[in-house]
Amino acid sequence: MKIHEYQANEIFKSFGIPVPDGKVATTPEQAEKIANELDGPLVVKAQVHAGGRGKAGGVKLVKTPEEAKDAASKILSMDIKGLIVNKVLVTKALDIKDEAYIGFIVDRRSKKPLVMVSASGGIDIEEVARETPEKIHRFIIDPLYGLFPHQASELAFKLYDDIKLVRKAADIILKLYKAFIAVDASLAEINPFVVTSDGETWTSDAKINIDDNALARHHDIEKMRDSTEAEKKELDAKSKGLSYIKLNGKIGCVVNGAGLAMATMDLIKKYGSEPANFLDIGGSSSPLKVVNALNILISDKNVKSIFFNIFGGITRCDDVANGIVEALSKLNIDLPIVIRLTGTNEEKAKEILSRTDLITVSSMAEGARKSIEIAGK
Ligand code: GDP
Ligand code: MN
């Protein structure tokens, strides 16, 4: 789960990580009021679950409450990477002298926490990683022992020569690791980690992603959830026993079993198209699940054809076929549907489907090719 910068700031503060004073606003008038309270140069920042807000015009430096109001009215309702801005953070501006990067992630390769630091923070860190990977310093942490102060110092020396700054940065690295572990984050980063002209260190952009599987023990964080429209659909699907992830292609997939769903997506890519989604309807063949699955797919305007790929094991193919027929009689679907059903009671299923105008195929590969072909360019 992603949380906003202003929410991450609160978590940071509770771990003693320095964050400039600020408050969140949903209207330009509120932003003006906050600016009046805070006084001095400020930054108005879009609160959306996306990076690169600065480049998109979603971060504006202002000097007066009037300017803050004006900036907020420009940023609110802005579209950043397909996300609409509903909130802005109004925060004290920093007199930035240096921008570094500090980040913790769970590293899949080593299956351990990984800390990364770079003196080249501020700008797109992915670009630094791509163009000049030597500028990013990595250290894999043994989760049993945690991060030791001398290890944090060694990392901080990669950022600064000045021993005062090294000590401050090492302290923040340790505190950030503590926060990262305590909230079960999958990512916790500061970019940029700032040194101001008076030699102080600050967090200018806090980011935390929480491991969804750990949310059950973080009710306070769960309450911070601010879902995008796409995420709302995914949560709704989950509540109906479906595993659904929206993707950007045009072939809608309805599959039973996560492994088969992955294989189906791979095949669609192999034959030159893109899946519109991952969708696992699970082991049951209940018509209601099929109706719910189809409802989700037809609400996605990108979908041009639907591919059912069902393997009947314990699930009987004739049950699924009946489910599909029943579902289609309830819904008004114009999209072409390709069905591959194999396994238990396959023949019966084919007979049921032969009475419909659905396209039946006998292999996965054929199904993938067919659904791509009829989806068109
Ligand atoms: P991002 O683009 O979504 O990563 O948003 P950031 O919060 O990192 O802001 C982008 C950039 O705006 C930073 O790298 C800074 O250069 C600049 N910026 C943000 N806050 C301040 C500030 O308080 N003072 C100054 N001078 N620049 C800022
Ligand atoms: Mn940033």
CSV table of C-alpha atoms and ligand atoms in Angstrom, one decimal:
chain,number,residue,atom,x,y,z
A,1,MET,CA,0.0,0.0,0.0
A,2,LYS,CA,1.2,3.4,-0.9
A,3,ILE,CA,0.8,6.4,1.5
A,4,HIS,CA,1.1,10.1,0.8
A,5,GLU,CA,4.2,12.2,1.6
A,6,TYR,CA,2.3,14.1,4.4
A,7,GLN,CA,1.4,10.7,6.0
A,8,ALA,CA,5.0,9.4,5.7
A,9,ASN,CA,6.2,12.7,7.3
A,10,GLU,CA,4.1,11.9,10.4
A,11,ILE,CA,5.7,8.4,10.6
A,12,PHE,CA,9.1,9.9,10.1
A,13,LYS,CA,8.6,12.4,12.9
A,14,SER,CA,7.5,9.7,15.3
A,15,PHE,CA,10.9,8.1,14.7
A,16,GLY,CA,12.8,11.4,15.3
A,17,ILE,CA,13.6,12.0,11.6
A,18,PRO,CA,13.6,15.8,10.9
A,19,VAL,CA,10.8,16.9,8.6
A,20,PRO,CA,9.9,20.6,7.9
A,21,ASP,CA,6.6,21.8,9.4
A,22,GLY,CA,3.7,21.5,7.1
A,23,LYS,CA,0.0,20.7,6.7
A,24,VAL,CA,-2.2,19.2,4.1
A,25,ALA,CA,-5.0,21.2,2.3
A,26,THR,CA,-7.8,20.2,-0.1
A,27,THR,CA,-8.7,23.8,-1.2
A,28,PRO,CA,-6.7,26.9,-2.2
A,29,GLU,CA,-8.2,28.8,0.7
A,30,GLN,CA,-7.0,26.1,3.2
A,31,ALA,CA,-3.6,26.3,1.6
A,32,GLU,CA,-3.6,30.1,2.1
A,33,LYS,CA,-4.6,29.7,5.8
A,34,ILE,CA,-1.8,27.2,6.4
A,35,ALA,CA,0.6,29.5,4.7
A,36,ASN,CA,-0.4,32.3,7.0
A,37,GLU,CA,0.3,30.1,10.1
A,38,LEU,CA,3.6,28.8,8.8
A,39,ASP,CA,5.0,32.1,7.6
A,40,GLY,CA,8.1,32.6,5.3
A,41,PRO,CA,9.0,30.8,2.1
A,42,LEU,CA,7.0,27.7,1.5
A,43,VAL,CA,6.6,24.8,-0.9
A,44,VAL,CA,3.2,23.6,-2.2
A,45,LYS,CA,3.3,19.9,-3.2
A,46,ALA,CA,0.9,17.6,-4.9
A,47,GLN,CA,0.0,14.6,-2.8
A,48,VAL,CA,-0.4,11.7,-5.3
A,49,HIS,CA,1.0,8.2,-5.3
A,50,ALA,CA,3.6,9.0,-7.9
A,51,GLY,CA,7.2,10.2,-8.1
A,52,GLY,CA,8.4,12.9,-10.4
A,53,ARG,CA,5.9,15.5,-9.2
A,54,GLY,CA,8.5,18.2,-9.5
A,55,LYS,CA,9.0,17.6,-13.2
A,56,ALA,CA,5.3,17.5,-13.7
A,57,GLY,CA,4.8,20.9,-12.2
A,58,GLY,CA,3.3,19.5,-8.9
A,59,VAL,CA,5.9,21.1,-6.6
A,60,LYS,CA,5.9,25.0,-6.4
A,61,LEU,CA,8.0,27.3,-4.3
A,62,VAL,CA,6.1,30.3,-3.0
A,63,LYS,CA,6.8,33.4,-0.8
A,64,THR,CA,3.4,34.6,0.3
A,65,PRO,CA,0.1,33.2,1.4
A,66,GLU,CA,-1.5,34.6,-1.8
A,67,GLU,CA,1.1,32.8,-3.9
A,68,ALA,CA,0.4,29.6,-1.9
A,69,LYS,CA,-3.3,29.9,-2.7
A,70,ASP,CA,-2.5,30.5,-6.3
A,71,ALA,CA,-0.1,27.5,-6.5
A,72,ALA,CA,-2.6,25.3,-4.7
A,73,SER,CA,-5.4,26.2,-7.2
A,74,LYS,CA,-3.0,25.3,-10.0
A,75,ILE,CA,-1.9,22.0,-8.5
A,76,LEU,CA,-5.3,20.8,-7.1
A,77,SER,CA,-7.1,18.8,-9.9
A,78,MET,CA,-3.8,18.5,-11.9
A,79,ASP,CA,-3.3,15.2,-13.6
A,80,ILE,CA,0.1,13.6,-12.7
A,81,LYS,CA,0.8,10.3,-14.4
A,82,GLY,CA,-2.9,9.6,-14.7
A,83,LEU,CA,-3.6,10.5,-11.1
A,84,ILE,CA,-5.8,13.4,-10.1
A,85,VAL,CA,-4.5,15.6,-7.3
A,86,ASN,CA,-7.0,16.1,-4.5
A,87,LYS,CA,-4.6,17.3,-1.8
A,88,VAL,CA,-1.6,19.5,-1.5
A,89,LEU,CA,1.0,19.6,1.3
A,90,VAL,CA,2.0,23.2,2.3
A,91,THR,CA,5.3,23.0,4.0
A,92,LYS,CA,8.2,25.3,5.0
A,93,ALA,CA,10.7,25.6,2.2
A,94,LEU,CA,14.3,24.6,2.7
A,95,ASP,CA,17.3,26.6,1.6
A,96,ILE,CA,18.8,23.7,-0.2
A,97,LYS,CA,22.6,23.4,-0.6
A,98,ASP,CA,22.9,19.7,-1.2
A,99,GLU,CA,20.6,16.9,-2.2
A,100,ALA,CA,21.3,13.2,-1.4
A,101,TYR,CA,19.4,10.0,-1.6
A,102,ILE,CA,18.7,7.5,1.2
A,103,GLY,CA,16.5,4.5,0.7
A,104,PHE,CA,15.6,1.1,2.1
A,105,ILE,CA,13.9,-1.7,0.2
A,106,VAL,CA,13.3,-5.4,0.6
A,107,ASP,CA,15.7,-6.9,-1.9
A,108,ARG,CA,14.2,-9.9,-3.7
A,109,ARG,CA,17.5,-11.3,-4.8
A,110,SER,CA,19.1,-11.5,-1.3
A,111,LYS,CA,15.8,-11.8,0.4
A,112,LYS,CA,17.0,-9.2,2.9
A,113,PRO,CA,16.7,-5.5,3.6
A,114,LEU,CA,18.9,-3.4,1.3
A,115,VAL,CA,20.0,0.1,2.0
A,116,MET,CA,21.0,2.4,-0.8
A,117,VAL,CA,22.6,5.9,-0.6
A,118,SER,CA,23.8,8.3,-3.2
A,119,ALA,CA,25.3,11.8,-3.1
A,120,SER,CA,23.4,12.4,-6.4
A,121,GLY,CA,19.9,12.7,-4.9
A,122,GLY,CA,17.1,14.9,-5.8
A,123,ILE,CA,16.6,14.1,-9.4
A,124,ASP,CA,15.3,10.9,-10.8
A,125,ILE,CA,17.2,8.2,-8.9
A,126,GLU,CA,16.3,5.5,-11.4
A,127,GLU,CA,18.1,7.6,-14.0
A,128,VAL,CA,21.2,7.7,-11.8
A,129,ALA,CA,21.0,4.0,-11.3
A,130,ARG,CA,20.8,3.5,-15.1
A,131,GLU,CA,23.4,6.1,-16.3
A,132,THR,CA,25.9,6.1,-13.4
A,133,PRO,CA,25.3,3.0,-11.3
A,134,GLU,CA,28.7,3.6,-9.5
A,135,LYS,CA,27.1,6.6,-7.8
A,136,ILE,CA,24.7,4.4,-5.8
A,137,HIS,CA,26.1,2.6,-2.8
A,138,ARG,CA,24.4,-0.5,-1.6
A,139,PHE,CA,24.5,-2.5,1.6
A,140,ILE,CA,22.6,-5.7,2.4
A,141,ILE,CA,21.5,-5.9,6.0
A,142,ASP,CA,21.3,-9.1,8.0
A,143,PRO,CA,17.8,-8.8,9.4
A,144,LEU,CA,18.8,-10.9,12.5
A,145,TYR,CA,21.4,-8.4,13.6
A,146,GLY,CA,19.9,-5.3,12.1
A,147,LEU,CA,22.0,-2.3,11.0
A,148,PHE,CA,25.0,-1.4,13.1
A,149,PRO,CA,26.0,2.2,13.8
A,150,HIS,CA,29.4,1.7,12.1
A,151,GLN,CA,27.7,0.4,9.0
A,152,ALA,CA,25.5,3.4,8.9
A,153,SER,CA,28.6,5.7,9.3
A,154,GLU,CA,30.3,3.9,6.5
A,155,LEU,CA,27.3,4.7,4.2
A,156,ALA,CA,27.2,8.3,5.4
A,157,PHE,CA,30.8,8.8,4.5
A,158,LYS,CA,29.8,8.0,0.9
A,159,LEU,CA,27.6,11.1,1.1
A,160,TYR,CA,29.7,13.7,2.8
A,161,ASP,CA,33.3,14.6,3.7
A,162,ASP,CA,32.3,16.9,6.6
A,163,ILE,CA,32.3,14.7,9.8
A,164,LYS,CA,29.4,16.7,11.3
A,165,LEU,CA,27.2,15.9,8.3
A,166,VAL,CA,28.4,12.3,8.3
A,167,ARG,CA,27.3,11.9,12.0
A,168,LYS,CA,23.9,13.5,11.2
A,169,ALA,CA,23.3,11.3,8.1
A,170,ALA,CA,24.4,8.1,10.0
A,171,ASP,CA,21.8,8.9,12.7
A,172,ILE,CA,19.1,9.4,10.1
A,173,ILE,CA,20.0,6.2,8.3
A,174,LEU,CA,19.7,4.3,11.6
A,175,LYS,CA,16.4,5.9,12.4
A,176,LEU,CA,15.0,5.3,8.9
A,177,TYR,CA,15.9,1.6,9.2
A,178,LYS,CA,14.1,1.4,12.5
A,179,ALA,CA,11.0,3.0,10.9
A,180,PHE,CA,11.3,0.7,7.9
A,181,ILE,CA,11.2,-2.4,10.0
A,182,ALA,CA,8.6,-1.2,12.5
A,183,VAL,CA,6.0,-0.4,9.9
A,184,ASP,CA,6.7,-3.4,7.8
A,185,ALA,CA,7.6,-1.2,4.8
A,186,SER,CA,8.6,-2.6,1.5
A,187,LEU,CA,10.2,0.7,0.7
A,188,ALA,CA,11.2,3.7,2.8
A,189,GLU,CA,13.1,6.5,1.2
A,190,ILE,CA,14.2,10.1,1.4
A,191,ASN,CA,14.8,11.9,-1.9
A,192,PRO,CA,16.2,14.4,-1.5
A,193,PHE,CA,17.8,14.2,1.8
A,194,VAL,CA,18.8,17.8,2.2
A,195,VAL,CA,21.6,19.9,3.6
A,196,THR,CA,20.7,23.5,4.1
A,197,SER,CA,23.1,26.5,3.9
A,198,ASP,CA,23.2,26.6,7.7
A,199,GLY,CA,24.5,23.0,7.7
A,200,GLU,CA,21.3,21.3,9.0
A,201,THR,CA,20.0,18.1,7.5
A,202,TRP,CA,16.3,17.6,6.5
A,203,THR,CA,14.0,15.2,4.9
A,204,SER,CA,12.5,17.0,1.9
A,205,ASP,CA,10.6,14.2,0.3
A,206,ALA,CA,9.5,11.2,2.4
A,207,LYS,CA,8.2,8.0,0.8
A,208,ILE,CA,6.9,4.8,2.4
A,209,ASN,CA,5.2,1.8,0.8
A,210,ILE,CA,3.8,-0.7,3.3
A,211,ASP,CA,3.8,-4.5,2.6
A,212,ASP,CA,0.1,-5.3,2.0
A,213,ASN,CA,0.5,-8.6,3.8
A,214,ALA,CA,1.5,-6.8,7.1
A,215,LEU,CA,-1.4,-4.4,7.1
A,216,ALA,CA,-3.4,-6.6,9.5
A,217,ARG,CA,-1.1,-5.5,12.3
A,218,HIS,CA,-1.0,-1.8,11.4
A,219,HIS,CA,-4.6,-0.6,11.7
A,220,ASP,CA,-3.4,3.0,12.2
A,221,ILE,CA,-1.6,2.8,8.8
A,222,GLU,CA,-4.5,1.0,7.1
A,223,LYS,CA,-6.6,4.0,8.0
A,224,MET,CA,-4.3,6.2,5.8
A,225,ARG,CA,-5.4,4.3,2.7
A,226,ASP,CA,-6.3,6.7,-0.1
A,227,SER,CA,-7.1,4.4,-3.1
A,228,THR,CA,-7.0,5.5,-6.7
A,229,GLU,CA,-10.0,4.4,-8.9
A,230,ALA,CA,-8.0,1.4,-10.2
A,231,GLU,CA,-7.0,0.3,-6.7
A,232,LYS,CA,-10.7,0.6,-5.6
A,233,LYS,CA,-11.6,-1.9,-8.3
A,234,GLU,CA,-8.9,-4.3,-7.2
A,235,LEU,CA,-10.1,-4.1,-3.6
A,236,ASP,CA,-13.7,-4.6,-4.7
A,237,ALA,CA,-12.6,-7.7,-6.7
A,238,LYS,CA,-10.8,-9.0,-3.6
A,239,SER,CA,-13.9,-8.7,-1.5
A,240,LYS,CA,-15.7,-10.9,-4.1
A,241,GLY,CA,-13.1,-13.6,-3.9
A,242,LEU,CA,-11.3,-12.6,-7.1
A,243,SER,CA,-7.7,-11.7,-7.5
A,244,TYR,CA,-7.6,-8.8,-10.0
A,245,ILE,CA,-4.8,-6.5,-11.1
A,246,LYS,CA,-5.4,-4.0,-13.8
A,247,LEU,CA,-2.8,-3.8,-16.6
A,248,ASN,CA,-2.7,-1.7,-19.7
A,249,GLY,CA,-3.3,-4.1,-22.6
A,250,LYS,CA,-6.5,-4.9,-24.5
A,251,ILE,CA,-6.9,-8.7,-24.0
A,252,GLY,CA,-9.1,-9.3,-20.9
A,253,CYS,CA,-8.2,-12.6,-19.2
A,254,VAL,CA,-10.4,-14.8,-17.0
A,255,VAL,CA,-8.5,-17.7,-15.6
A,256,ASN,CA,-8.7,-20.2,-12.7
A,257,GLY,CA,-5.5,-20.4,-10.7
A,258,ALA,CA,-2.7,-17.9,-10.3
A,259,GLY,CA,-0.1,-20.0,-12.1
A,260,LEU,CA,-2.3,-20.5,-15.1
A,261,ALA,CA,-3.2,-16.8,-15.1
A,262,MET,CA,0.6,-15.9,-15.3
A,263,ALA,CA,1.1,-18.4,-18.1
A,264,THR,CA,-1.9,-16.9,-20.0
A,265,MET,CA,-0.4,-13.4,-19.7
A,266,ASP,CA,3.0,-14.7,-20.9
A,267,LEU,CA,1.3,-16.3,-24.0
A,268,ILE,CA,-0.5,-13.1,-24.9
A,269,LYS,CA,2.8,-11.2,-24.7
A,270,LYS,CA,4.5,-14.0,-26.7
A,271,TYR,CA,2.0,-13.6,-29.5
A,272,GLY,CA,2.6,-9.8,-29.6
A,273,SER,CA,-0.2,-8.3,-27.6
A,274,GLU,CA,-0.7,-7.2,-24.0
A,275,PRO,CA,-3.0,-8.5,-21.3
A,276,ALA,CA,-5.6,-6.0,-19.9
A,277,ASN,CA,-5.4,-7.6,-16.5
A,278,PHE,CA,-4.4,-10.5,-14.2
A,279,LEU,CA,-7.6,-12.2,-13.0
A,280,ASP,CA,-7.8,-15.4,-11.0
A,281,ILE,CA,-11.4,-16.5,-10.3
A,282,GLY,CA,-10.1,-19.3,-8.1
A,283,GLY,CA,-11.2,-22.9,-7.9
A,284,SER,CA,-15.0,-22.4,-7.8
A,285,SER,CA,-17.1,-22.3,-10.9
A,286,SER,CA,-20.0,-20.3,-9.4
A,287,PRO,CA,-21.8,-18.2,-12.0
A,288,LEU,CA,-21.7,-15.3,-9.7
A,289,LYS,CA,-17.9,-15.2,-9.8
A,290,VAL,CA,-18.0,-15.3,-13.6
A,291,VAL,CA,-20.6,-12.4,-13.6
A,292,ASN,CA,-18.4,-10.4,-11.2
A,293,ALA,CA,-15.3,-11.1,-13.3
A,294,LEU,CA,-17.0,-10.1,-16.5
A,295,ASN,CA,-18.4,-7.0,-14.9
A,296,ILE,CA,-14.9,-5.9,-14.0
A,297,LEU,CA,-13.5,-6.5,-17.5
A,298,ILE,CA,-16.3,-4.7,-19.4
A,299,SER,CA,-15.8,-1.7,-17.2
A,300,ASP,CA,-12.3,-1.4,-18.6
A,301,LYS,CA,-12.6,0.5,-21.9
A,302,ASN,CA,-9.3,-0.8,-23.1
A,303,VAL,CA,-10.5,-4.4,-23.3
A,304,LYS,CA,-11.2,-5.5,-26.9
A,305,SER,CA,-11.6,-9.2,-26.4
A,306,ILE,CA,-12.0,-11.6,-23.5
A,307,PHE,CA,-10.1,-14.9,-23.2
A,308,PHE,CA,-11.4,-17.5,-20.7
A,309,ASN,CA,-8.7,-20.0,-19.9
A,310,ILE,CA,-10.0,-22.7,-17.5
A,311,PHE,CA,-8.4,-25.9,-16.4
A,312,GLY,CA,-10.9,-28.3,-14.9
A,313,GLY,CA,-9.5,-30.3,-12.1
A,314,ILE,CA,-11.7,-30.5,-9.1
A,315,THR,CA,-13.6,-27.7,-10.9
A,316,ARG,CA,-15.8,-29.4,-13.5
A,317,CYS,CA,-15.7,-27.8,-17.0
A,318,ASP,CA,-19.5,-28.3,-17.5
A,319,ASP,CA,-20.1,-26.3,-14.3
A,320,VAL,CA,-17.9,-23.5,-15.6
A,321,ALA,CA,-19.6,-23.6,-19.0
A,322,ASN,CA,-23.0,-23.3,-17.4
A,323,GLY,CA,-21.7,-20.5,-15.3
A,324,ILE,CA,-20.5,-18.6,-18.3
A,325,VAL,CA,-23.8,-19.1,-20.2
A,326,GLU,CA,-25.8,-18.0,-17.1
A,327,ALA,CA,-23.5,-15.0,-16.6
A,328,LEU,CA,-23.8,-14.0,-20.3
A,329,SER,CA,-27.6,-14.2,-20.1
A,330,LYS,CA,-27.5,-11.6,-17.2
A,331,LEU,CA,-25.0,-9.3,-18.8
A,332,ASN,CA,-25.1,-7.4,-22.1
A,333,ILE,CA,-21.7,-8.0,-23.6
A,334,ASP,CA,-20.7,-6.9,-27.0
A,335,LEU,CA,-17.1,-8.1,-26.8
A,336,PRO,CA,-15.9,-11.2,-28.5
A,337,ILE,CA,-15.2,-14.1,-26.1
A,338,VAL,CA,-12.8,-16.9,-26.7
A,339,ILE,CA,-13.0,-19.9,-24.4
A,340,ARG,CA,-10.6,-22.7,-23.7
A,341,LEU,CA,-11.8,-25.3,-21.3
A,342,THR,CA,-9.9,-28.5,-20.6
A,343,GLY,CA,-10.0,-31.2,-18.0
A,344,THR,CA,-12.9,-32.9,-16.1
A,345,ASN,CA,-16.1,-33.1,-18.2
A,346,GLU,CA,-14.6,-31.2,-21.1
A,347,GLU,CA,-16.8,-32.8,-23.7
A,348,LYS,CA,-20.0,-31.9,-21.8
A,349,ALA,CA,-18.7,-28.3,-21.6
A,350,LYS,CA,-18.0,-28.1,-25.3
A,351,GLU,CA,-21.5,-29.3,-26.0
A,352,ILE,CA,-23.0,-26.6,-23.8
A,353,LEU,CA,-20.9,-23.9,-25.4
A,354,SER,CA,-21.7,-25.2,-28.9
A,355,ARG,CA,-25.2,-23.9,-28.5
A,356,THR,CA,-23.8,-20.4,-28.0
A,357,ASP,CA,-21.9,-18.0,-30.3
A,358,LEU,CA,-18.8,-18.1,-28.1
A,359,ILE,CA,-15.6,-19.1,-29.8
A,360,THR,CA,-14.2,-22.3,-28.3
A,361,VAL,CA,-10.6,-23.4,-28.8
A,362,SER,CA,-8.8,-26.5,-27.7
A,363,SER,CA,-5.4,-25.1,-26.7
A,364,MET,CA,-4.0,-22.2,-24.7
A,365,ALA,CA,-1.9,-21.0,-27.6
A,366,GLU,CA,-4.8,-21.1,-30.0
A,367,GLY,CA,-6.9,-19.2,-27.5
A,368,ALA,CA,-4.2,-16.5,-27.0
A,369,ARG,CA,-3.7,-16.1,-30.8
A,370,LYS,CA,-7.5,-16.1,-31.5
A,371,SER,CA,-8.2,-13.4,-28.8
A,372,ILE,CA,-5.4,-11.2,-30.1
A,373,GLU,CA,-6.6,-11.6,-33.7
A,374,ILE,CA,-10.2,-10.6,-33.0
A,375,ALA,CA,-9.1,-7.8,-30.7
A,376,GLY,CA,-7.5,-6.2,-33.8
A,377,LYS,CA,-4.8,-3.6,-34.0
B,1,GDP,P1,9.3,14.6,-6.5
B,1,GDP,O1,9.6,15.3,-7.8
B,1,GDP,O2,7.9,13.9,-6.6
B,1,GDP,O3,10.3,13.6,-6.1
B,1,GDP,O4,9.1,15.7,-5.4
B,1,GDP,P2,10.2,16.3,-4.4
B,1,GDP,O5,9.6,16.6,-3.1
B,1,GDP,O6,11.4,15.5,-4.3
B,1,GDP,O7,10.5,17.7,-5.1
B,1,GDP,C1,11.2,17.8,-6.3
B,1,GDP,C2,12.3,18.9,-6.3
B,1,GDP,O8,11.8,20.1,-5.9
B,1,GDP,C3,13.4,18.6,-5.2
B,1,GDP,O9,14.4,17.7,-5.7
B,1,GDP,C4,13.9,20.0,-5.0
B,1,GDP,O10,14.9,20.3,-5.9
B,1,GDP,C5,12.7,20.9,-5.2
B,1,GDP,N1,12.2,21.2,-3.8
B,1,GDP,C6,11.3,20.6,-3.1
B,1,GDP,N2,11.2,21.1,-1.9
B,1,GDP,C7,12.0,22.2,-1.9
B,1,GDP,C8,12.4,23.2,-0.9
B,1,GDP,O11,11.9,23.2,0.3
B,1,GDP,N3,13.3,24.1,-1.2
B,1,GDP,C9,13.9,24.1,-2.5
B,1,GDP,N4,14.8,25.1,-2.7
B,1,GDP,N5,13.6,23.2,-3.4
B,1,GDP,C10,12.7,22.3,-3.1
B,2,MN,MN,11.6,13.4,-4.6
